[in-house]
Amino acid sequence: MGSIARHGEAHYNNFPAEVLATFICLESTPDDFGAKVTQYRNRQNAVDLEDFAALDERQESWKQTLAAAGVEYLYKHGEDDPPPSESVFSVREAGPALACCQTGGH
């Protein structure tokens, strides 16, 4: 979930904004239904790799494992993200690196 507003309440009193929201009841739906709706609905907007990676529950586990080794793994967009370095990398860098490590097997 991202933030809709960046200014204080007074700004929006002078410049009102409207936001379209869709609410879907997830009762009696498959476990992955929410993630699929998010993925399919976001295809209409500009979506980055990080947006889809953030839906993958394994990403947080990998982030914690790497943190134990002193490596910061970024898989979600954030305003305070440090730039890539020897101890900081993003999912955008991880994808091609993993692809280079693959062998001919399936």
mmCIF file of N, CA and C in Angstrom:
data_model
loop_
_atom_site.group_PDB
_atom_site.id
_atom_site.type_symbol
_atom_site.label_atom_id
_atom_site.label_comp_id
_atom_site.label_asym_id
_atom_site.label_seq_id
_atom_site.Cartn_x
_atom_site.Cartn_y
_atom_site.Cartn_z
ATOM 1 N N MET A 1 0.860 -1.162 0.000
ATOM 2 C CA MET A 1 0.000 0.000 0.000
ATOM 3 C C MET A 1 0.901 1.217 0.000
ATOM 4 N N GLY A 2 0.683 2.102 -0.910
ATOM 5 C CA GLY A 2 1.460 3.331 -0.988
ATOM 6 C C GLY A 2 0.706 4.492 -0.403
ATOM 7 N N SER A 3 1.361 5.597 -0.368
ATOM 8 C CA SER A 3 0.730 6.792 0.181
ATOM 9 C C SER A 3 0.076 7.581 -0.941
ATOM 10 N N ILE A 4 -1.073 8.121 -0.655
ATOM 11 C CA ILE A 4 -1.810 8.908 -1.640
ATOM 12 C C ILE A 4 -1.434 10.378 -1.527
ATOM 13 N N ALA A 5 -1.213 10.845 -0.325
ATOM 14 C CA ALA A 5 -0.976 12.268 -0.092
ATOM 15 C C ALA A 5 0.427 12.525 0.432
ATOM 16 N N ARG A 6 0.987 13.673 0.039
ATOM 17 C CA ARG A 6 2.301 14.069 0.529
ATOM 18 C C ARG A 6 2.252 15.398 1.268
ATOM 19 N N HIS A 7 1.154 16.093 1.182
ATOM 20 C CA HIS A 7 1.020 17.412 1.803
ATOM 21 C C HIS A 7 0.113 17.326 3.023
ATOM 22 N N GLY A 8 0.143 18.371 3.821
ATOM 23 C CA GLY A 8 -0.722 18.439 4.993
ATOM 24 C C GLY A 8 -2.179 18.634 4.613
ATOM 25 N N GLU A 9 -3.050 18.483 5.586
ATOM 26 C CA GLU A 9 -4.492 18.564 5.355
ATOM 27 C C GLU A 9 -4.912 19.906 4.751
ATOM 28 N N ALA A 10 -4.271 20.994 5.155
ATOM 29 C CA ALA A 10 -4.637 22.322 4.645
ATOM 30 C C ALA A 10 -4.486 22.393 3.125
ATOM 31 N N HIS A 11 -3.457 21.762 2.591
ATOM 32 C CA HIS A 11 -3.242 21.757 1.140
ATOM 33 C C HIS A 11 -4.450 21.149 0.426
ATOM 34 N N TYR A 12 -4.951 20.040 0.942
ATOM 35 C CA TYR A 12 -6.052 19.344 0.282
ATOM 36 C C TYR A 12 -7.401 20.009 0.539
ATOM 37 N N ASN A 13 -7.482 20.841 1.566
ATOM 38 C CA ASN A 13 -8.687 21.652 1.736
ATOM 39 C C ASN A 13 -8.777 22.676 0.612
ATOM 40 N N ASN A 14 -7.631 23.185 0.171
ATOM 41 C CA ASN A 14 -7.579 24.156 -0.931
ATOM 42 C C ASN A 14 -7.570 23.479 -2.299
ATOM 43 N N PHE A 15 -7.007 22.297 -2.376
ATOM 44 C CA PHE A 15 -6.892 21.556 -3.635
ATOM 45 C C PHE A 15 -7.416 20.135 -3.422
ATOM 46 N N PRO A 16 -8.740 19.969 -3.390
ATOM 47 C CA PRO A 16 -9.294 18.644 -3.106
ATOM 48 C C PRO A 16 -8.877 17.618 -4.161
ATOM 49 N N ALA A 17 -8.747 16.399 -3.711
ATOM 50 C CA ALA A 17 -8.388 15.298 -4.609
ATOM 51 C C ALA A 17 -9.440 14.203 -4.494
ATOM 52 N N GLU A 18 -9.640 13.492 -5.584
ATOM 53 C CA GLU A 18 -10.543 12.351 -5.572
ATOM 54 C C GLU A 18 -9.729 11.105 -5.867
ATOM 55 N N VAL A 19 -10.058 10.047 -5.181
ATOM 56 C CA VAL A 19 -9.340 8.789 -5.345
ATOM 57 C C VAL A 19 -10.352 7.687 -5.621
ATOM 58 N N LEU A 20 -10.114 6.928 -6.672
ATOM 59 C CA LEU A 20 -10.970 5.791 -6.994
ATOM 60 C C LEU A 20 -10.450 4.576 -6.231
ATOM 61 N N ALA A 21 -11.311 3.912 -5.514
ATOM 62 C CA ALA A 21 -10.922 2.719 -4.755
ATOM 63 C C ALA A 21 -11.887 1.589 -5.073
ATOM 64 N N THR A 22 -11.357 0.391 -5.129
ATOM 65 C CA THR A 22 -12.165 -0.803 -5.322
ATOM 66 C C THR A 22 -11.970 -1.691 -4.104
ATOM 67 N N PHE A 23 -13.048 -2.142 -3.522
ATOM 68 C CA PHE A 23 -12.980 -3.035 -2.371
ATOM 69 C C PHE A 23 -13.570 -4.376 -2.788
ATOM 70 N N ILE A 24 -12.825 -5.432 -2.571
ATOM 71 C CA ILE A 24 -13.249 -6.770 -2.966
ATOM 72 C C ILE A 24 -13.243 -7.657 -1.728
ATOM 73 N N CYS A 25 -14.332 -8.335 -1.491
ATOM 74 C CA CYS A 25 -14.423 -9.272 -0.373
ATOM 75 C C CYS A 25 -13.620 -10.524 -0.722
ATOM 76 N N LEU A 26 -12.681 -10.895 0.128
ATOM 77 C CA LEU A 26 -11.829 -12.055 -0.123
ATOM 78 C C LEU A 26 -12.338 -13.317 0.566
ATOM 79 N N GLU A 27 -13.516 -13.224 1.174
ATOM 80 C CA GLU A 27 -14.091 -14.383 1.847
ATOM 81 C C GLU A 27 -14.361 -15.489 0.831
ATOM 82 N N SER A 28 -13.958 -16.692 1.147
ATOM 83 C CA SER A 28 -14.177 -17.884 0.308
ATOM 84 C C SER A 28 -13.445 -17.810 -1.026
ATOM 85 N N THR A 29 -12.317 -17.129 -1.076
ATOM 86 C CA THR A 29 -11.511 -17.091 -2.299
ATOM 87 C C THR A 29 -10.226 -17.881 -2.053
ATOM 88 N N PRO A 30 -9.555 -18.324 -3.117
ATOM 89 C CA PRO A 30 -8.286 -19.037 -2.942
ATOM 90 C C PRO A 30 -7.252 -18.146 -2.238
ATOM 91 N N ASP A 31 -6.263 -18.764 -1.616
ATOM 92 C CA ASP A 31 -5.255 -18.019 -0.861
ATOM 93 C C ASP A 31 -4.528 -16.969 -1.695
ATOM 94 N N ASP A 32 -4.291 -17.246 -2.960
ATOM 95 C CA ASP A 32 -3.524 -16.313 -3.792
ATOM 96 C C ASP A 32 -4.406 -15.318 -4.551
ATOM 97 N N PHE A 33 -5.691 -15.291 -4.272
ATOM 98 C CA PHE A 33 -6.617 -14.429 -5.010
ATOM 99 C C PHE A 33 -6.253 -12.952 -4.887
ATOM 100 N N GLY A 34 -5.951 -12.488 -3.682
ATOM 101 C CA GLY A 34 -5.612 -11.079 -3.466
ATOM 102 C C GLY A 34 -4.393 -10.660 -4.265
ATOM 103 N N ALA A 35 -3.365 -11.493 -4.265
ATOM 104 C CA ALA A 35 -2.145 -11.180 -5.017
ATOM 105 C C ALA A 35 -2.424 -11.154 -6.516
ATOM 106 N N LYS A 36 -3.260 -12.078 -6.989
ATOM 107 C CA LYS A 36 -3.583 -12.105 -8.423
ATOM 108 C C LYS A 36 -4.383 -10.873 -8.837
ATOM 109 N N VAL A 37 -5.345 -10.461 -8.020
ATOM 110 C CA VAL A 37 -6.121 -9.258 -8.332
ATOM 111 C C VAL A 37 -5.187 -8.058 -8.416
ATOM 112 N N THR A 38 -4.290 -7.936 -7.443
ATOM 113 C CA THR A 38 -3.334 -6.822 -7.452
ATOM 114 C C THR A 38 -2.507 -6.841 -8.723
ATOM 115 N N GLN A 39 -1.994 -8.001 -9.080
ATOM 116 C CA GLN A 39 -1.153 -8.116 -10.272
ATOM 117 C C GLN A 39 -1.941 -7.774 -11.536
ATOM 118 N N TYR A 40 -3.117 -8.341 -11.696
ATOM 119 C CA TYR A 40 -3.900 -8.112 -12.912
ATOM 120 C C TYR A 40 -4.392 -6.670 -13.020
ATOM 121 N N ARG A 41 -4.809 -6.087 -11.911
ATOM 122 C CA ARG A 41 -5.306 -4.704 -11.946
ATOM 123 C C ARG A 41 -4.181 -3.723 -12.218
ATOM 124 N N ASN A 42 -2.981 -4.016 -11.771
ATOM 125 C CA ASN A 42 -1.871 -3.093 -11.956
ATOM 126 C C ASN A 42 -1.303 -3.121 -13.365
ATOM 127 N N ARG A 43 -1.752 -4.010 -14.186
ATOM 128 C CA ARG A 43 -1.263 -4.031 -15.565
ATOM 129 C C ARG A 43 -1.743 -2.824 -16.354
ATOM 130 N N GLN A 44 -2.747 -2.117 -15.846
ATOM 131 C CA GLN A 44 -3.240 -0.929 -16.540
ATOM 132 C C GLN A 44 -2.390 0.295 -16.228
ATOM 133 N N ASN A 45 -1.560 0.226 -15.202
ATOM 134 C CA ASN A 45 -0.709 1.344 -14.795
ATOM 135 C C ASN A 45 0.744 1.007 -15.097
ATOM 136 N N ALA A 46 1.599 2.005 -14.999
ATOM 137 C CA ALA A 46 3.030 1.744 -15.118
ATOM 138 C C ALA A 46 3.457 0.950 -13.888
ATOM 139 N N VAL A 47 3.969 -0.249 -14.101
ATOM 140 C CA VAL A 47 4.346 -1.128 -13.000
ATOM 141 C C VAL A 47 5.790 -1.549 -13.190
ATOM 142 N N ASP A 48 6.549 -1.494 -12.115
ATOM 143 C CA ASP A 48 7.943 -1.910 -12.148
ATOM 144 C C ASP A 48 8.089 -3.323 -11.613
ATOM 145 N N LEU A 49 9.235 -3.906 -11.883
ATOM 146 C CA LEU A 49 9.553 -5.232 -11.378
ATOM 147 C C LEU A 49 9.387 -5.294 -9.866
ATOM 148 N N GLU A 50 9.798 -4.236 -9.174
ATOM 149 C CA GLU A 50 9.712 -4.216 -7.716
ATOM 150 C C GLU A 50 8.268 -4.348 -7.230
ATOM 151 N N ASP A 51 7.326 -3.816 -7.991
ATOM 152 C CA ASP A 51 5.925 -3.902 -7.594
ATOM 153 C C ASP A 51 5.443 -5.353 -7.555
ATOM 154 N N PHE A 52 5.884 -6.152 -8.526
ATOM 155 C CA PHE A 52 5.500 -7.557 -8.539
ATOM 156 C C PHE A 52 6.324 -8.363 -7.545
ATOM 157 N N ALA A 53 7.597 -8.040 -7.403
ATOM 158 C CA ALA A 53 8.440 -8.752 -6.439
ATOM 159 C C ALA A 53 7.898 -8.586 -5.031
ATOM 160 N N ALA A 54 7.343 -7.422 -4.730
ATOM 161 C CA ALA A 54 6.814 -7.171 -3.386
ATOM 162 C C ALA A 54 5.651 -8.103 -3.055
ATOM 163 N N LEU A 55 5.008 -8.682 -4.070
ATOM 164 C CA LEU A 55 3.914 -9.631 -3.845
ATOM 165 C C LEU A 55 4.425 -11.031 -3.518
ATOM 166 N N ASP A 56 5.701 -11.284 -3.783
ATOM 167 C CA ASP A 56 6.293 -12.607 -3.566
ATOM 168 C C ASP A 56 6.709 -12.744 -2.109
ATOM 169 N N GLU A 57 6.066 -13.654 -1.397
ATOM 170 C CA GLU A 57 6.322 -13.800 0.037
ATOM 171 C C GLU A 57 7.753 -14.237 0.349
ATOM 172 N N ARG A 58 8.468 -14.816 -0.612
ATOM 173 C CA ARG A 58 9.852 -15.249 -0.367
ATOM 174 C C ARG A 58 10.819 -14.076 -0.267
ATOM 175 N N GLN A 59 10.458 -12.940 -0.850
ATOM 176 C CA GLN A 59 11.367 -11.793 -0.868
ATOM 177 C C GLN A 59 11.758 -11.348 0.540
ATOM 178 N N GLU A 60 10.806 -11.284 1.454
ATOM 179 C CA GLU A 60 11.102 -10.846 2.825
ATOM 180 C C GLU A 60 12.017 -11.843 3.525
ATOM 181 N N SER A 61 11.808 -13.120 3.287
ATOM 182 C CA SER A 61 12.679 -14.145 3.873
ATOM 183 C C SER A 61 14.107 -13.981 3.369
ATOM 184 N N TRP A 62 14.251 -13.745 2.065
ATOM 185 C CA TRP A 62 15.588 -13.534 1.504
ATOM 186 C C TRP A 62 16.214 -12.268 2.080
ATOM 187 N N LYS A 63 15.405 -11.228 2.239
ATOM 188 C CA LYS A 63 15.905 -9.966 2.806
ATOM 189 C C LYS A 63 16.471 -10.199 4.205
ATOM 190 N N GLN A 64 15.750 -10.963 5.025
ATOM 191 C CA GLN A 64 16.199 -11.227 6.393
ATOM 192 C C GLN A 64 17.448 -12.098 6.416
ATOM 193 N N THR A 65 17.508 -13.098 5.545
ATOM 194 C CA THR A 65 18.684 -13.964 5.473
ATOM 195 C C THR A 65 19.912 -13.163 5.061
ATOM 196 N N LEU A 66 19.765 -12.315 4.063
ATOM 197 C CA LEU A 66 20.888 -11.491 3.607
ATOM 198 C C LEU A 66 21.295 -10.473 4.662
ATOM 199 N N ALA A 67 20.328 -9.931 5.399
ATOM 200 C CA ALA A 67 20.636 -8.958 6.449
ATOM 201 C C ALA A 67 21.524 -9.581 7.519
ATOM 202 N N ALA A 68 21.318 -10.867 7.810
ATOM 203 C CA ALA A 68 22.153 -11.561 8.795
ATOM 204 C C ALA A 68 23.608 -11.616 8.344
ATOM 205 N N ALA A 69 23.831 -11.520 7.030
ATOM 206 C CA ALA A 69 25.190 -11.520 6.475
ATOM 207 C C ALA A 69 25.691 -10.103 6.202
ATOM 208 N N GLY A 70 24.930 -9.093 6.640
ATOM 209 C CA GLY A 70 25.349 -7.708 6.452
ATOM 210 C C GLY A 70 25.045 -7.133 5.082
ATOM 211 N N VAL A 71 24.131 -7.771 4.358
ATOM 212 C CA VAL A 71 23.765 -7.314 3.018
ATOM 213 C C VAL A 71 22.334 -6.788 3.059
ATOM 214 N N GLU A 72 22.110 -5.614 2.486
ATOM 215 C CA GLU A 72 20.761 -5.045 2.427
ATOM 216 C C GLU A 72 20.161 -5.325 1.057
ATOM 217 N N TYR A 73 19.024 -6.008 1.047
ATOM 218 C CA TYR A 73 18.328 -6.393 -0.176
ATOM 219 C C TYR A 73 17.056 -5.570 -0.291
ATOM 220 N N LEU A 74 16.914 -4.830 -1.382
ATOM 221 C CA LEU A 74 15.766 -3.952 -1.603
ATOM 222 C C LEU A 74 14.844 -4.583 -2.645
ATOM 223 N N TYR A 75 13.618 -4.887 -2.240
ATOM 224 C CA TYR A 75 12.666 -5.449 -3.199
ATOM 225 C C TYR A 75 11.368 -4.658 -3.257
ATOM 226 N N LYS A 76 11.273 -3.581 -2.482
ATOM 227 C CA LYS A 76 10.124 -2.682 -2.524
ATOM 228 C C LYS A 76 10.636 -1.273 -2.776
ATOM 229 N N HIS A 77 9.817 -0.451 -3.435
ATOM 230 C CA HIS A 77 10.169 0.952 -3.621
ATOM 231 C C HIS A 77 10.133 1.656 -2.274
ATOM 232 N N GLY A 78 11.081 2.557 -2.056
ATOM 233 C CA GLY A 78 11.068 3.341 -0.832
ATOM 234 C C GLY A 78 11.818 4.636 -1.035
ATOM 235 N N GLU A 79 11.363 5.681 -0.370
ATOM 236 C CA GLU A 79 12.002 6.985 -0.522
ATOM 237 C C GLU A 79 13.388 7.024 0.102
ATOM 238 N N ASP A 80 13.611 6.216 1.133
ATOM 239 C CA ASP A 80 14.869 6.268 1.867
ATOM 240 C C ASP A 80 15.836 5.165 1.465
ATOM 241 N N ASP A 81 15.624 4.533 0.328
ATOM 242 C CA ASP A 81 16.504 3.452 -0.090
ATOM 243 C C ASP A 81 17.910 3.971 -0.361
ATOM 244 N N PRO A 82 18.913 3.299 0.192
ATOM 245 C CA PRO A 82 20.289 3.697 -0.105
ATOM 246 C C PRO A 82 20.645 3.291 -1.533
ATOM 247 N N PRO A 83 21.637 3.943 -2.131
ATOM 248 C CA PRO A 83 22.037 3.557 -3.485
ATOM 249 C C PRO A 83 22.727 2.190 -3.463
ATOM 250 N N PRO A 84 22.692 1.461 -4.579
ATOM 251 C CA PRO A 84 23.383 0.173 -4.631
ATOM 252 C C PRO A 84 24.866 0.337 -4.299
ATOM 253 N N SER A 85 25.409 -0.653 -3.626
ATOM 254 C CA SER A 85 26.831 -0.663 -3.266
ATOM 255 C C SER A 85 27.238 -2.118 -3.094
ATOM 256 N N GLU A 86 28.420 -2.347 -2.530
ATOM 257 C CA GLU A 86 28.864 -3.723 -2.319
ATOM 258 C C GLU A 86 27.981 -4.461 -1.321
ATOM 259 N N SER A 87 27.303 -3.720 -0.436
ATOM 260 C CA SER A 87 26.467 -4.381 0.569
ATOM 261 C C SER A 87 24.977 -4.062 0.403
ATOM 262 N N VAL A 88 24.614 -3.383 -0.691
ATOM 263 C CA VAL A 88 23.214 -3.039 -0.953
ATOM 264 C C VAL A 88 22.912 -3.349 -2.421
ATOM 265 N N PHE A 89 21.866 -4.145 -2.652
ATOM 266 C CA PHE A 89 21.449 -4.383 -4.032
ATOM 267 C C PHE A 89 19.939 -4.568 -4.076
ATOM 268 N N SER A 90 19.385 -4.436 -5.271
ATOM 269 C CA SER A 90 17.932 -4.494 -5.429
ATOM 270 C C SER A 90 17.522 -5.726 -6.224
ATOM 271 N N VAL A 91 16.234 -6.006 -6.207
ATOM 272 C CA VAL A 91 15.692 -7.115 -6.974
ATOM 273 C C VAL A 91 15.960 -6.900 -8.465
ATOM 274 N N ARG A 92 16.046 -5.661 -8.881
ATOM 275 C CA ARG A 92 16.334 -5.361 -10.285
ATOM 276 C C ARG A 92 17.723 -5.876 -10.678
ATOM 277 N N GLU A 93 18.665 -5.851 -9.742
ATOM 278 C CA GLU A 93 20.003 -6.388 -10.002
ATOM 279 C C GLU A 93 20.046 -7.900 -9.795
ATOM 280 N N ALA A 94 19.225 -8.398 -8.882
ATOM 281 C CA ALA A 94 19.245 -9.823 -8.554
ATOM 282 C C ALA A 94 18.746 -10.681 -9.710
ATOM 283 N N GLY A 95 17.725 -10.228 -10.419
ATOM 284 C CA GLY A 95 17.159 -11.012 -11.517
ATOM 285 C C GLY A 95 18.182 -11.386 -12.573
ATOM 286 N N PRO A 96 18.861 -10.412 -13.185
ATOM 287 C CA PRO A 96 19.871 -10.755 -14.187
ATOM 288 C C PRO A 96 21.020 -11.585 -13.610
ATOM 289 N N ALA A 97 21.407 -11.312 -12.362
ATOM 290 C CA ALA A 97 22.492 -12.080 -11.740
ATOM 291 C C ALA A 97 22.096 -13.547 -11.607
ATOM 292 N N LEU A 98 20.869 -13.801 -11.173
ATOM 293 C CA LEU A 98 20.405 -15.182 -11.055
ATOM 294 C C LEU A 98 20.308 -15.852 -12.419
ATOM 295 N N ALA A 99 19.859 -15.115 -13.420
ATOM 296 C CA ALA A 99 19.751 -15.670 -14.767
ATOM 297 C C ALA A 99 21.122 -16.088 -15.294
ATOM 298 N N CYS A 100 22.149 -15.326 -14.972
ATOM 299 C CA CYS A 100 23.507 -15.651 -15.419
ATOM 300 C C CYS A 100 24.037 -16.913 -14.746
ATOM 301 N N CYS A 101 23.503 -17.254 -13.588
ATOM 302 C CA CYS A 101 23.961 -18.430 -12.835
ATOM 303 C C CYS A 101 23.263 -19.713 -13.263
ATOM 304 N N GLN A 102 22.235 -19.609 -14.076
ATOM 305 C CA GLN A 102 21.463 -20.785 -14.474
ATOM 306 C C GLN A 102 22.233 -21.627 -15.481
ATOM 307 N N THR A 103 22.051 -22.944 -15.375
ATOM 308 C CA THR A 103 22.639 -23.864 -16.345
ATOM 309 C C THR A 103 21.543 -24.304 -17.305
ATOM 310 N N GLY A 104 21.851 -25.200 -18.204
ATOM 311 C CA GLY A 104 20.901 -25.633 -19.222
ATOM 312 C C GLY A 104 19.734 -26.446 -18.708
ATOM 313 N N GLY A 105 19.748 -26.900 -17.449
ATOM 314 C CA GLY A 105 18.657 -27.722 -16.906
ATOM 315 C C GLY A 105 17.389 -26.926 -16.691
ATOM 316 N N HIS A 106 16.298 -27.616 -16.453
ATOM 317 C CA HIS A 106 15.006 -26.946 -16.236
ATOM 318 C C HIS A 106 14.692 -26.910 -14.786
#
